[in-house]
Every structure is written in structure tokens, then in C-alpha cells.
Short mmCIF file of N, CA and C in Angstrom, two decimals:
data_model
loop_
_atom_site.label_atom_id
_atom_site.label_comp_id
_atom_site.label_asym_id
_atom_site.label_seq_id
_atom_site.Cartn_x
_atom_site.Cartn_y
_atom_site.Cartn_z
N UNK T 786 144.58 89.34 103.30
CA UNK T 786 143.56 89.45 102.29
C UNK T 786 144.23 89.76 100.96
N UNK T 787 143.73 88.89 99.76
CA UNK T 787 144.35 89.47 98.63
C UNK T 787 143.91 90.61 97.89
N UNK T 788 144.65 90.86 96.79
CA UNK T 788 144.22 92.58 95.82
C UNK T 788 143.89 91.63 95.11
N UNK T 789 142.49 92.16 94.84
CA UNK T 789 141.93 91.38 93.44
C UNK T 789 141.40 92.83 92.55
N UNK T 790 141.54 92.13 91.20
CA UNK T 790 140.55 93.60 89.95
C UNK T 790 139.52 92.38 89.53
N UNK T 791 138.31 93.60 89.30
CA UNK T 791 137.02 93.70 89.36
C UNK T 791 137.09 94.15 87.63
N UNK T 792 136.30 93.67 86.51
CA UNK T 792 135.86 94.53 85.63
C UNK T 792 134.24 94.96 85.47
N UNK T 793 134.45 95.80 84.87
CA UNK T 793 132.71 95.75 84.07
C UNK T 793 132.90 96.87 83.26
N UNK T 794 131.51 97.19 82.20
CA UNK T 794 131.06 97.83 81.53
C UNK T 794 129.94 98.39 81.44
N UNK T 795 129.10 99.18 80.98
CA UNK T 795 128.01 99.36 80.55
C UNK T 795 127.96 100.48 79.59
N UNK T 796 126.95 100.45 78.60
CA UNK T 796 126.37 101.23 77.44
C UNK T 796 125.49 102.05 78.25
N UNK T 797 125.37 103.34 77.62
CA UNK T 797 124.41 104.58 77.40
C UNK T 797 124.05 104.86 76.42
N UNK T 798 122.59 105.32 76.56
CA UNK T 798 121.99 106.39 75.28
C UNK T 798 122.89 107.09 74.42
N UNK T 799 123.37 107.66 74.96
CA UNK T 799 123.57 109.09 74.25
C UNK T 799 125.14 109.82 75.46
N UNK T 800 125.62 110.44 75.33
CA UNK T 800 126.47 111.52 75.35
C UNK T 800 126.49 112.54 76.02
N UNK T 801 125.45 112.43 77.25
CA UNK T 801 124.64 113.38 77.97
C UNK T 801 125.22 113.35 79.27
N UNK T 802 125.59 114.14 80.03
CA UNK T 802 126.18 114.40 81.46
C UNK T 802 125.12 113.43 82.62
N UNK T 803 123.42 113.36 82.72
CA UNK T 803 122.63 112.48 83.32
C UNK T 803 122.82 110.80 83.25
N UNK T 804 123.03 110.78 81.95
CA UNK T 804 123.04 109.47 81.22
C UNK T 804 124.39 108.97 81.96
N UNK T 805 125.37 109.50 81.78
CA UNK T 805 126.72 109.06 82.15
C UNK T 805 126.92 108.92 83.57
N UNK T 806 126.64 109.57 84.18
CA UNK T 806 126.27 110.02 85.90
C UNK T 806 125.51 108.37 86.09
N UNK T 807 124.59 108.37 85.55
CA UNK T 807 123.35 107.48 85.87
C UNK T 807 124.36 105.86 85.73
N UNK T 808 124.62 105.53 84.53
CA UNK T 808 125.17 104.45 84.04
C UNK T 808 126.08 104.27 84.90
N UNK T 809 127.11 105.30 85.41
CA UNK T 809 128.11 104.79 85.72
C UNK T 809 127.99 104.41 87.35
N UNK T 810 127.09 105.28 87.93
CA UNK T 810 126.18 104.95 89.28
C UNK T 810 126.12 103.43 88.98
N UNK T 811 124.95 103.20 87.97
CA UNK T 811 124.51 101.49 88.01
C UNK T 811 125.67 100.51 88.19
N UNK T 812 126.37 100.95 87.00
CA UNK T 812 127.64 100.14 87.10
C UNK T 812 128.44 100.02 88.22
N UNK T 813 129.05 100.98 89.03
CA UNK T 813 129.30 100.90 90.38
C UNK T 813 128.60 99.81 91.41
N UNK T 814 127.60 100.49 91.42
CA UNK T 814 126.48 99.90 92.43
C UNK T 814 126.19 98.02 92.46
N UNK T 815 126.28 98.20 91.29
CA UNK T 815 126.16 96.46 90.57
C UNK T 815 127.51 95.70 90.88
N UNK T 816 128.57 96.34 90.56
CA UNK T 816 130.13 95.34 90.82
C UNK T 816 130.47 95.61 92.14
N UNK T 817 130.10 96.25 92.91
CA UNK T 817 129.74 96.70 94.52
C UNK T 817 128.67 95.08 95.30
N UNK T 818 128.03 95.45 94.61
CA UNK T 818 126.83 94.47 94.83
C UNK T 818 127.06 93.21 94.52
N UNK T 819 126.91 92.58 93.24
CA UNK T 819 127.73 90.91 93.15
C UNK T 819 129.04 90.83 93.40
N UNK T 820 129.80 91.52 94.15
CA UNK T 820 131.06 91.17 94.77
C UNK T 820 131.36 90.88 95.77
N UNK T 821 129.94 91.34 96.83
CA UNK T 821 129.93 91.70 98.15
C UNK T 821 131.06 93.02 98.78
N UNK T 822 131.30 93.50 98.00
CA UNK T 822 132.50 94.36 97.95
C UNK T 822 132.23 95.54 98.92
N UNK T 823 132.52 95.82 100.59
CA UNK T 823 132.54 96.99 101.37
C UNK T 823 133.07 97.87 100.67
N UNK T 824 132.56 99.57 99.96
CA UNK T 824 133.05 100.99 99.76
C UNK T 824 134.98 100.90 100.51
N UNK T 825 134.71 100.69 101.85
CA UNK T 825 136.22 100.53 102.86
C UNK T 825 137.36 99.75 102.05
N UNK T 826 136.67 98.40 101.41
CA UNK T 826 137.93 97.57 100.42
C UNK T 826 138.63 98.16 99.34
N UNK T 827 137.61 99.06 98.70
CA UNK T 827 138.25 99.91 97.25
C UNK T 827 139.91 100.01 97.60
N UNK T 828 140.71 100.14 96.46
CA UNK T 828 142.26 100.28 96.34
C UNK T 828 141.79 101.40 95.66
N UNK T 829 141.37 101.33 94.65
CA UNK T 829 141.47 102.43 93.49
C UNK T 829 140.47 101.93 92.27
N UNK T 830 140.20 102.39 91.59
CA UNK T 830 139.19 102.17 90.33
C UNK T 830 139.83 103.10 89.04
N UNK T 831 139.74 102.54 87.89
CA UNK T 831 140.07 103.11 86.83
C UNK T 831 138.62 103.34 85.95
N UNK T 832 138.14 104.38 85.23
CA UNK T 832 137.35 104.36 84.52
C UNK T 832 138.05 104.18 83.20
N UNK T 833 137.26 103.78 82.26
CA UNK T 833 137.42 104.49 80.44
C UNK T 833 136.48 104.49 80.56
N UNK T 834 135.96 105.51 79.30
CA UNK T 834 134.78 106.23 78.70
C UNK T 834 135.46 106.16 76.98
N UNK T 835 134.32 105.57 76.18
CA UNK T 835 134.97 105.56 74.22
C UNK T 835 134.60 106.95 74.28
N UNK T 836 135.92 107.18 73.03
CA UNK T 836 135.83 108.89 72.43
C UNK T 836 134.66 109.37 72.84
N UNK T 837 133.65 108.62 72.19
CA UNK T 837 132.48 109.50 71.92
C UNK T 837 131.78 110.12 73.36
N UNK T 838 132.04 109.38 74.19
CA UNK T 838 131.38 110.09 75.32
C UNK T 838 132.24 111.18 76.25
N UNK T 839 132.11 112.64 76.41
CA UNK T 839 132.61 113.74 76.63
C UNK T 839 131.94 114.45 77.52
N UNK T 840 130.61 114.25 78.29
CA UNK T 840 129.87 115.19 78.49
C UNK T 840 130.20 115.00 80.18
N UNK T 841 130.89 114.34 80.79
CA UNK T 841 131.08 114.16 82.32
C UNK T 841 132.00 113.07 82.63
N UNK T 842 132.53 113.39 83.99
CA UNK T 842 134.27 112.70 84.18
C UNK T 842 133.13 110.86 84.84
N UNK T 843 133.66 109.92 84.56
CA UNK T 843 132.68 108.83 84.98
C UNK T 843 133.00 108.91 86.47
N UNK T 844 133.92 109.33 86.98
CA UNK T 844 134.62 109.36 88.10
C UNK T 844 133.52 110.46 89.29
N UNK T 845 133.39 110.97 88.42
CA UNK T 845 132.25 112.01 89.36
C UNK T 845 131.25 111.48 90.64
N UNK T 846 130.35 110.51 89.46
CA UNK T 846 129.30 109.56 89.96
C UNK T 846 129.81 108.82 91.06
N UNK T 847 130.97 108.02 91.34
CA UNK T 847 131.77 107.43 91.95
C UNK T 847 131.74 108.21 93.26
N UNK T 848 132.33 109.45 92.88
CA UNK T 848 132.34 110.87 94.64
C UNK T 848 131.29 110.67 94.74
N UNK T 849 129.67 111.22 93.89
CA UNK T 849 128.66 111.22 94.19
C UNK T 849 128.09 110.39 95.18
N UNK T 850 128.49 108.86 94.85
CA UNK T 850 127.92 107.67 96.07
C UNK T 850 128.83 108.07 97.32
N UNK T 851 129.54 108.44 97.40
CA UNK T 851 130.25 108.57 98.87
C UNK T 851 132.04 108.00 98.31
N UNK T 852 132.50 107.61 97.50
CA UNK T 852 133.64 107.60 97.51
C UNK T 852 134.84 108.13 97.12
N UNK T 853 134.89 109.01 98.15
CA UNK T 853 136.09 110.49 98.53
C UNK T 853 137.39 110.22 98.56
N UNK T 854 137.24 109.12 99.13
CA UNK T 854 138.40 108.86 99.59
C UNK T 854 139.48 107.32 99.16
N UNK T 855 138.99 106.90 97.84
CA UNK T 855 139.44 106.25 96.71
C UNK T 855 139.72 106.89 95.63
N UNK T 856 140.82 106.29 95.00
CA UNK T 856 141.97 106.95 94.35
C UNK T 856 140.64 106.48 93.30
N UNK T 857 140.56 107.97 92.23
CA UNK T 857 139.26 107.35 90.71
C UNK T 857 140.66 108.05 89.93
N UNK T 858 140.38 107.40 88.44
CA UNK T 858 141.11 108.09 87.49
C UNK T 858 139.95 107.74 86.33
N UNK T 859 139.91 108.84 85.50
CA UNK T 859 139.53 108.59 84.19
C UNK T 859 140.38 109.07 83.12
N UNK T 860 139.92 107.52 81.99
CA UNK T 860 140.54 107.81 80.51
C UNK T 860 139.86 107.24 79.52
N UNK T 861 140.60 108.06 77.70
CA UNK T 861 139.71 107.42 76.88
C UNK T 861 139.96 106.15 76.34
N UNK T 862 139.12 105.62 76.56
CA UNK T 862 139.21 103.94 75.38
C UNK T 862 139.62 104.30 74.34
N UNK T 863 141.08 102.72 73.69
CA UNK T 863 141.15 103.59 72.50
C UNK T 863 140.07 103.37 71.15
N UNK T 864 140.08 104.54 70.11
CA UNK T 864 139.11 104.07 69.28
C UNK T 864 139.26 103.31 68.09
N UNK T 865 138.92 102.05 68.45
CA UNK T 865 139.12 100.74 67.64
C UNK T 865 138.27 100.87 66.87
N UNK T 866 138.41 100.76 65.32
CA UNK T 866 137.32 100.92 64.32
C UNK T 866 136.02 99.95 64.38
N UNK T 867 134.86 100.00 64.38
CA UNK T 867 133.85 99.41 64.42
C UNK T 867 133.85 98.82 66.03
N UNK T 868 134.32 99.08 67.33
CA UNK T 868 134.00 98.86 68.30
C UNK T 868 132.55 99.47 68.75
N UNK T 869 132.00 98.81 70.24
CA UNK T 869 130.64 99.39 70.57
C UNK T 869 130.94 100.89 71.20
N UNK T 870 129.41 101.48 70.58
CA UNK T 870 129.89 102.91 70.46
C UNK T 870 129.46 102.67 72.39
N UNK T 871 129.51 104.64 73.15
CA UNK T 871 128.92 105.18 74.20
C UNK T 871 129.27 103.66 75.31
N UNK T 872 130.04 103.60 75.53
CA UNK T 872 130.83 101.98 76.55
C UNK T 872 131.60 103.24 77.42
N UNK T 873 130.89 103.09 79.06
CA UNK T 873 131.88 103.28 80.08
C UNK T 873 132.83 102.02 80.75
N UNK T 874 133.82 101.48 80.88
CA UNK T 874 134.11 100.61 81.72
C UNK T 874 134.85 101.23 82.70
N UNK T 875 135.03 99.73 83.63
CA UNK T 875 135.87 99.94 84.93
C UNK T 875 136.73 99.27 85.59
N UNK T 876 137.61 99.57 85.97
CA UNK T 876 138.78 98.07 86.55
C UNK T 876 139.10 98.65 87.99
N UNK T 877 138.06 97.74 88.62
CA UNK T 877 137.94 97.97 90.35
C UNK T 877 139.66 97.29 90.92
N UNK T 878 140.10 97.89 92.04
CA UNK T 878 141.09 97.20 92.28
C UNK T 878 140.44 96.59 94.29
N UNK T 879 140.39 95.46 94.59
CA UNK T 879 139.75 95.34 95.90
C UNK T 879 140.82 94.42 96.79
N UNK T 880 140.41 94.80 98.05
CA UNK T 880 141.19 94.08 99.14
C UNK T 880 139.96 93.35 98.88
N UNK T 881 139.51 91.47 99.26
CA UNK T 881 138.96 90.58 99.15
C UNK T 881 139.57 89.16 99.62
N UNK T 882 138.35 88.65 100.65
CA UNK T 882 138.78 87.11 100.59
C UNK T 882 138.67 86.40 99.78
N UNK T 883 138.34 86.52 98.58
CA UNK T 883 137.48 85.84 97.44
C UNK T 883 138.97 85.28 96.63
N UNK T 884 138.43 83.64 96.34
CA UNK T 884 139.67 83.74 95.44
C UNK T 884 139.04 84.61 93.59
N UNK T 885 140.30 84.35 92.86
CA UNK T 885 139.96 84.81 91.65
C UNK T 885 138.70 84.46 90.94
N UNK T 886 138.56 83.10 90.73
CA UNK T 886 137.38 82.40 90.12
C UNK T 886 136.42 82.70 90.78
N UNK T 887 135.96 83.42 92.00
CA UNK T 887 134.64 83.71 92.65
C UNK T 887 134.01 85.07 92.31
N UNK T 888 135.27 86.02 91.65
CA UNK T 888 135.22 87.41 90.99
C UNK T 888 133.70 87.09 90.30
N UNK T 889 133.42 88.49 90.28
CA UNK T 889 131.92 88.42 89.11
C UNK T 889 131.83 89.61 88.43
N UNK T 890 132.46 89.58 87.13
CA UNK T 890 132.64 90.54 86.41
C UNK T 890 131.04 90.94 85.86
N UNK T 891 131.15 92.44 85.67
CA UNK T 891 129.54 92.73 85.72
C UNK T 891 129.88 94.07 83.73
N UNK T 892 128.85 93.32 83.24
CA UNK T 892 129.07 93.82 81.95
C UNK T 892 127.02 94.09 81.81
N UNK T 893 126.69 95.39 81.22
CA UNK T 893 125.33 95.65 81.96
C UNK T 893 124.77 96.07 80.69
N UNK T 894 123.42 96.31 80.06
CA UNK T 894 122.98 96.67 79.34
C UNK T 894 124.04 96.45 77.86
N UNK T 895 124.00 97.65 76.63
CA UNK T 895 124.51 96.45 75.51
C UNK T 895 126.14 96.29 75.77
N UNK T 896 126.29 96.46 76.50
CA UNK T 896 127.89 95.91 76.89
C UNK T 896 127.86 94.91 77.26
N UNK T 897 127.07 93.90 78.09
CA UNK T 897 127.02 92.86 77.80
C UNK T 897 127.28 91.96 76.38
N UNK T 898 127.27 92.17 75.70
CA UNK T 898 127.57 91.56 74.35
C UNK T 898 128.96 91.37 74.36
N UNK T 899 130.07 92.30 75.05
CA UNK T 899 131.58 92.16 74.87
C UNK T 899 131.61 91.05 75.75
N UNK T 900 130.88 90.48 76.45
CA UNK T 900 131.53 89.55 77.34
C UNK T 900 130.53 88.14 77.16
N UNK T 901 130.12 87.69 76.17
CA UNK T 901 129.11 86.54 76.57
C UNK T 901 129.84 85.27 77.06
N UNK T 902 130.88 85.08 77.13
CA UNK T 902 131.03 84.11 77.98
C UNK T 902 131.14 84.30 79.56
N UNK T 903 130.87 85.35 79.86
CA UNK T 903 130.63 85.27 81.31
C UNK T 903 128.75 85.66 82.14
N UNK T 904 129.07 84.76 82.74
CA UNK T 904 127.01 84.62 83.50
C UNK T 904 126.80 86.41 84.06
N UNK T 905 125.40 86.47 83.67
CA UNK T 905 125.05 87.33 83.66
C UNK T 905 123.75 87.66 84.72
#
């Protein structure tokens, strides 16, 4: 089976420990979901979170669903002037039969905008 990476993103409200928890749940749940991706395949996952968001590790949410026992790391995006503000992303790393081109990168609420060339 090959190692394939997974990306995505998603925007939040605001700066808030719920909000971030919540988003980063969705986001999980979603590149989990159009990947067909078993919890068991995870290698490891990287979060970023931009400066501005401080109020909770994105990695948390991640234990929260049940995954204990995948390597999470979080860090900050760097801050590129006029980039989109409150952006968690993620770079899934997966065991997968899938070749590359079948990947489905998942970019969610206004983070979608960083990626319009990919189907949504």
C-alpha cells in the first residue's frame, strides 16, 4: 500500500477554543470521509493554525474523535501579509490504495477560496 498526503483547510469565526475544536472536528471528519480513509491508516497529521488563532492546540479535536494513537503536531502558518485571516489546515499522511489523482483534497467553508481549482 502506498503513503499518500491528504490536504485541507478550513476558516472559523473567531479565535475561540469551541470554534477551533468544532472546525477542526469538521475538517477531520470530512478528509476522513471523501478519502474513504480508516482512523487505523493515519501515519501522522500535521496541523497549522494562522497567528491569529491561539485559543486551542487543533490537535486536541483530533484525540477528541478517538485518535490517540497518531502522531498530531501543531504549528503556526507563516504570516504572509494580506493572507486569509482564522485558516486551520492539515497535511494528513495515509497508508492508501488510492493512486495520487484519486486524493480529494478537502478545503471547507472560506478556505475554500485558496483552492478553486479543485472540486468541491
Amino acid at each position: 500500500m502506498a503513503v499518500r498526503a491528504v490536504r485541507g483547510a478550513i476558516q472559523v469565526d473567531a479565535d475561540e477554543r469551541d470554534l477551533i475544536l468544532e472546525g477542526t472536528t469538521e475538517l477531520v471528519q470530512e478528509v476522513l470521509r471523501r478519502n474513504e480513509i480508516d482512523p487505523a491508516d493515519l501515519i501522522s497529521i500535521v496541523f497549522t493554525a494562522t497567528p491569529d488563532l491561539k485559543a486551542e492546540f487543533p490537535a486536541y479535536a483530533a484525540r477528541l474523535l478517538g485518535l490517540t494513537d497518531v502522531p498530531l503536531l501543531c504549528t503556526t502558518e507563516i504570516a504572509v501579509p494580506g493572507a486569509m485571516p482564522r485558516v486551520l489546515r492539515l497535511l494528513a499522511h495515509v497508508e492508501s490504495p488510492k493512486h495520487r489523482d484519486e486524493i480529494r483534497h478537502v478545503y471547507l467553508r472560506g478556505a475554500a477560496a485558496l483552492r478553486t481549482d479543485l472540486p468541491q
